[in-house]
Amino acid sequence: MTSSLGNTASSRISASSSPGVRLSLHPPSSFSLLSFSSSFKPFAFSPLSSHFSPHQRRSAVNVSSSRGFGTVASPKCAASNPDQLKSAREDLKQLLNSQFCHPILVRLGWHDAGTYNKNIEEWPQRGGANGSLRFEVELKHAANAGLVNALSLIQPIKDKYSDVTFADLFQLASATAIEEAGGPKIPMKYGRVDVSGPNECPEEGRLPDAGPPSPADHLREVFYRMGLNDKEIVALSGAHTLGRSRPERSGWGKPETKYTKDGPGTPGGQSWTVQWLKFDNSYFKDIKAKRDEDLLVLPTDAVLFEDPSFKVYAEKYAEDQETLFKDYAEAHTKLSNLGAKFDPPEGIVLDDTPVQAVPEKFVAAKYSTGKRELSDSMKQKIRAEYESFGGGPDKALPTNYFLNIIIIIGVLAILTSLLGNY
C-alpha cells in the first residue's frame, strides 16, 4: 500500500464570531490518493497529484474544531435523498474527468471506513463509514495528510446536494472513481448516518503503515480488526494501480519518473503502474515482474508475493483480471459498509434492476367449470388441450377459439342426437 502523500494543506487561523477557532485550510496545487496509515510514514493507497484550477486555489475549506468540514453539521439519523445521490454521482463523474482526481477520492472513502473496529459494538465508537473524516481532529491524523484537498474538491457537490450525508458522499465518490477509471461496477448501498461532532471521531492509529518491520503481520493486524481476510487484503491492494507517491510528503518514492514527469496534473512523484489513472491488474503484473525501477514497490506491496497465503491471490490476480475485478468489487463493497449505521436500515440502492414478473403457475381447475375437483390425469389432459389452442398460464385464448369450440360441441351434440334416433 502506499504512504500518505501530501502534507496537510497550509493553514491559517482567523478570528470567527462562532464558538471555537475556525481553521481555514487552503489546498496546495496537488494532492495524493489513498493513505491508510497512522505513523510518520503512513500506509497510503494510490496517491495522485492533480491540478487545481485558479478558482479552486482561491477557495478555502473551512474546518471548525466544533463543527467540521462545510458550514452545517449533519444531523444524526438523516438518510440521504436518492434523487440527490444520483445527481451527485453525475457531478462526481464530471469532476473526475476534469480534475483526474480518482486516487484521492478513492482514498477519501477508504480512510473514512478504514477506522472500523469489529470488536466495538457501539456506534459511532466502532469507527467506520460515518463521515467523521470531515472534522479537523481526524483530518490532522498523519494518515490523512492531504485529504483536505479531497474535501475541497467535493465541497461544491455537498453544498449543492445538502440532503446527501458526508458518509454517503465519501463512499459514493470512492466507488465512482473506481468505476470511472475502468474498474469494476461496485454494488453499493446508501443511507449512511453522519456523526454529529468531532468528539465522535476515532482515535489516531487505526490505519496501516507503508513500511512496518513485519509487513504481513501488520496488514493482518489492521485488516483483521476490520473483519477482512487475506483475499480481501490482496484484492484491495490492487487499487494501488491508481496514483503515485511523492517523497517530499510521504518519504516514499522518487521525485519524478518517465511515467509522471508530464502529469496529468502537477508533474512528479512515482507511480505503481505505467498507466496510473487506469484500473486494471497491472499492479500485480508489475510487482511480479520486478523489471522496472521507475515503478514503486513498497514493503506492503512486495509482501503480497512473499507471504504464502497472500501469494496465492496475488498470483491469481496477475494472471486473471476478471477474477480481480470480481473479488475487488466484493471487498470494496464490504469495506464501504464497515461500521455504518443505515437509515433506512436496509439502505438505499440506486441501480435496482427491475424484477421480472414470475409467470402464474398453471392450475387446470382455473380453466374448468363445476365444483368438483378434477383428477390429476384430467388436469393434464385439459392443460394439454388448452395449450394446443395457444393458451397458457399467462396467455388467455382468443375469443374466437372459445366460439369455435362451442360450435363444434353443438354440432357433435346434434349429430349424436340424430344418430340416436335411427
PDB file of N, CA and C in Angstrom, residues 222-257:
ATOM      1  N   VAL A 222      -4.173  -5.030  11.146  1.00  0.00           N
ATOM      2  CA  VAL A 222      -5.064  -3.900  10.855  1.00  0.00           C
ATOM      3  C   VAL A 222      -6.345  -4.355  10.161  1.00  0.00           C
ATOM      4  N   PHE A 223      -6.200  -5.179   9.118  1.00  0.00           N
ATOM      5  CA  PHE A 223      -7.371  -5.546   8.336  1.00  0.00           C
ATOM      6  C   PHE A 223      -8.225  -6.615   9.008  1.00  0.00           C
ATOM      7  N   TYR A 224      -7.598  -7.499   9.769  1.00  0.00           N
ATOM      8  CA  TYR A 224      -8.398  -8.464  10.531  1.00  0.00           C
ATOM      9  C   TYR A 224      -9.261  -7.737  11.556  1.00  0.00           C
ATOM     10  N   ARG A 225      -8.743  -6.650  12.127  1.00  0.00           N
ATOM     11  CA  ARG A 225      -9.530  -5.866  13.077  1.00  0.00           C
ATOM     12  C   ARG A 225     -10.794  -5.306  12.421  1.00  0.00           C
ATOM     13  N   MET A 226     -10.706  -5.066  11.123  1.00  0.00           N
ATOM     14  CA  MET A 226     -11.876  -4.590  10.390  1.00  0.00           C
ATOM     15  C   MET A 226     -12.822  -5.726  10.002  1.00  0.00           C
ATOM     16  N   GLY A 227     -12.362  -6.971  10.163  1.00  0.00           N
ATOM     17  CA  GLY A 227     -13.175  -8.111   9.762  1.00  0.00           C
ATOM     18  C   GLY A 227     -12.899  -8.585   8.354  1.00  0.00           C
ATOM     19  N   LEU A 228     -11.774  -8.159   7.768  1.00  0.00           N
ATOM     20  CA  LEU A 228     -11.398  -8.568   6.417  1.00  0.00           C
ATOM     21  C   LEU A 228     -10.416  -9.733   6.473  1.00  0.00           C
ATOM     22  N   ASN A 229     -10.342 -10.509   5.386  1.00  0.00           N
ATOM     23  CA  ASN A 229      -9.468 -11.678   5.341  1.00  0.00           C
ATOM     24  C   ASN A 229      -8.332 -11.479   4.340  1.00  0.00           C
ATOM     25  N   ASP A 230      -7.506 -12.526   4.174  1.00  0.00           N
ATOM     26  CA  ASP A 230      -6.325 -12.412   3.313  1.00  0.00           C
ATOM     27  C   ASP A 230      -6.697 -12.094   1.865  1.00  0.00           C
ATOM     28  N   LYS A 231      -7.726 -12.753   1.351  1.00  0.00           N
ATOM     29  CA  LYS A 231      -8.131 -12.490  -0.036  1.00  0.00           C
ATOM     30  C   LYS A 231      -8.545 -11.037  -0.212  1.00  0.00           C
ATOM     31  N   GLU A 232      -9.280 -10.516   0.748  1.00  0.00           N
ATOM     32  CA  GLU A 232      -9.743  -9.136   0.655  1.00  0.00           C
ATOM     33  C   GLU A 232      -8.594  -8.147   0.805  1.00  0.00           C
ATOM     34  N   ILE A 233      -7.609  -8.480   1.630  1.00  0.00           N
ATOM     35  CA  ILE A 233      -6.427  -7.620   1.769  1.00  0.00           C
ATOM     36  C   ILE A 233      -5.715  -7.490   0.424  1.00  0.00           C
ATOM     37  N   VAL A 234      -5.508  -8.620  -0.238  1.00  0.00           N
ATOM     38  CA  VAL A 234      -4.780  -8.609  -1.512  1.00  0.00           C
ATOM     39  C   VAL A 234      -5.610  -7.934  -2.605  1.00  0.00           C
ATOM     40  N   ALA A 235      -6.902  -8.236  -2.651  1.00  0.00           N
ATOM     41  CA  ALA A 235      -7.755  -7.632  -3.677  1.00  0.00           C
ATOM     42  C   ALA A 235      -7.790  -6.119  -3.536  1.00  0.00           C
ATOM     43  N   LEU A 236      -7.951  -5.625  -2.319  1.00  0.00           N
ATOM     44  CA  LEU A 236      -7.979  -4.180  -2.097  1.00  0.00           C
ATOM     45  C   LEU A 236      -6.636  -3.538  -2.420  1.00  0.00           C
ATOM     46  N   SER A 237      -5.552  -4.265  -2.208  1.00  0.00           N
ATOM     47  CA  SER A 237      -4.230  -3.740  -2.560  1.00  0.00           C
ATOM     48  C   SER A 237      -4.147  -3.435  -4.052  1.00  0.00           C
ATOM     49  N   GLY A 238      -4.973  -4.121  -4.836  1.00  0.00           N
ATOM     50  CA  GLY A 238      -4.969  -3.915  -6.283  1.00  0.00           C
ATOM     51  C   GLY A 238      -5.329  -2.510  -6.694  1.00  0.00           C
ATOM     52  N   ALA A 239      -5.956  -1.745  -5.818  1.00  0.00           N
ATOM     53  CA  ALA A 239      -6.293  -0.367  -6.155  1.00  0.00           C
ATOM     54  C   ALA A 239      -5.065   0.519  -6.198  1.00  0.00           C
ATOM     55  N   HIS A 240      -3.913  -0.025  -5.802  1.00  0.00           N
ATOM     56  CA  HIS A 240      -2.660   0.720  -5.960  1.00  0.00           C
ATOM     57  C   HIS A 240      -2.295   0.874  -7.432  1.00  0.00           C
ATOM     58  N   THR A 241      -3.061   0.268  -8.297  1.00  0.00           N
ATOM     59  CA  THR A 241      -2.860   0.507  -9.723  1.00  0.00           C
ATOM     60  C   THR A 241      -3.122   1.975 -10.050  1.00  0.00           C
ATOM     61  N   LEU A 242      -3.812   2.679  -9.152  1.00  0.00           N
ATOM     62  CA  LEU A 242      -4.086   4.104  -9.322  1.00  0.00           C
ATOM     63  C   LEU A 242      -3.138   4.945  -8.479  1.00  0.00           C
ATOM     64  N   GLY A 243      -2.679   6.049  -9.014  1.00  0.00           N
ATOM     65  CA  GLY A 243      -1.987   7.053  -8.221  1.00  0.00           C
ATOM     66  C   GLY A 243      -0.482   6.958  -8.206  1.00  0.00           C
ATOM     67  N   ARG A 244       0.117   7.842  -7.414  1.00  0.00           N
ATOM     68  CA  ARG A 244       1.572   7.949  -7.310  1.00  0.00           C
ATOM     69  C   ARG A 244       1.945   8.502  -5.936  1.00  0.00           C
ATOM     70  N   SER A 245       3.198   8.337  -5.575  1.00  0.00           N
ATOM     71  CA  SER A 245       3.695   8.774  -4.274  1.00  0.00           C
ATOM     72  C   SER A 245       4.744   9.871  -4.454  1.00  0.00           C
ATOM     73  N   ARG A 246       4.736  10.832  -3.533  1.00  0.00           N
ATOM     74  CA  ARG A 246       5.705  11.933  -3.583  1.00  0.00           C
ATOM     75  C   ARG A 246       6.584  11.891  -2.334  1.00  0.00           C
ATOM     76  N   PRO A 247       7.898  11.765  -2.508  1.00  0.00           N
ATOM     77  CA  PRO A 247       8.786  11.613  -1.356  1.00  0.00           C
ATOM     78  C   PRO A 247       8.789  12.799  -0.407  1.00  0.00           C
ATOM     79  N   GLU A 248       8.541  13.996  -0.925  1.00  0.00           N
ATOM     80  CA  GLU A 248       8.567  15.173  -0.054  1.00  0.00           C
ATOM     81  C   GLU A 248       7.386  15.176   0.909  1.00  0.00           C
ATOM     82  N   ARG A 249       6.387  14.344   0.635  1.00  0.00           N
ATOM     83  CA  ARG A 249       5.224  14.278   1.515  1.00  0.00           C
ATOM     84  C   ARG A 249       5.209  13.019   2.361  1.00  0.00           C
ATOM     85  N   SER A 250       5.551  11.900   1.735  1.00  0.00           N
ATOM     86  CA  SER A 250       5.391  10.619   2.422  1.00  0.00           C
ATOM     87  C   SER A 250       6.703   9.962   2.824  1.00  0.00           C
ATOM     88  N   GLY A 251       7.795  10.390   2.188  1.00  0.00           N
ATOM     89  CA  GLY A 251       9.061   9.712   2.444  1.00  0.00           C
ATOM     90  C   GLY A 251       9.282   8.514   1.545  1.00  0.00           C
ATOM     91  N   TRP A 252       8.361   8.262   0.631  1.00  0.00           N
ATOM     92  CA  TRP A 252       8.470   7.108  -0.262  1.00  0.00           C
ATOM     93  C   TRP A 252       8.453   7.565  -1.715  1.00  0.00           C
ATOM     94  N   GLY A 253       9.171   6.832  -2.566  1.00  0.00           N
ATOM     95  CA  GLY A 253       9.134   7.073  -3.998  1.00  0.00           C
ATOM     96  C   GLY A 253      10.171   8.067  -4.489  1.00  0.00           C
ATOM     97  N   LYS A 254      10.221   8.210  -5.808  1.00  0.00           N
ATOM     98  CA  LYS A 254      11.135   9.126  -6.476  1.00  0.00           C
ATOM     99  C   LYS A 254      10.445  10.466  -6.744  1.00  0.00           C
ATOM    100  N   PRO A 255      11.250  11.534  -6.842  1.00  0.00           N
ATOM    101  CA  PRO A 255      10.654  12.853  -7.145  1.00  0.00           C
ATOM    102  C   PRO A 255       9.962  12.887  -8.495  1.00  0.00           C
ATOM    103  N   GLU A 256      10.458  12.051  -9.449  1.00  0.00           N
ATOM    104  CA  GLU A 256       9.900  12.074 -10.797  1.00  0.00           C
ATOM    105  C   GLU A 256      10.341  10.824 -11.546  1.00  0.00           C
ATOM    106  N   THR A 257       9.505  10.346 -12.443  1.00  0.00           N
ATOM    107  CA  THR A 257       9.866   9.229 -13.311  1.00  0.00           C
ATOM    108  C   THR A 257       9.393   9.544 -14.728  1.00  0.00           C
TER     109      THR A 257
END
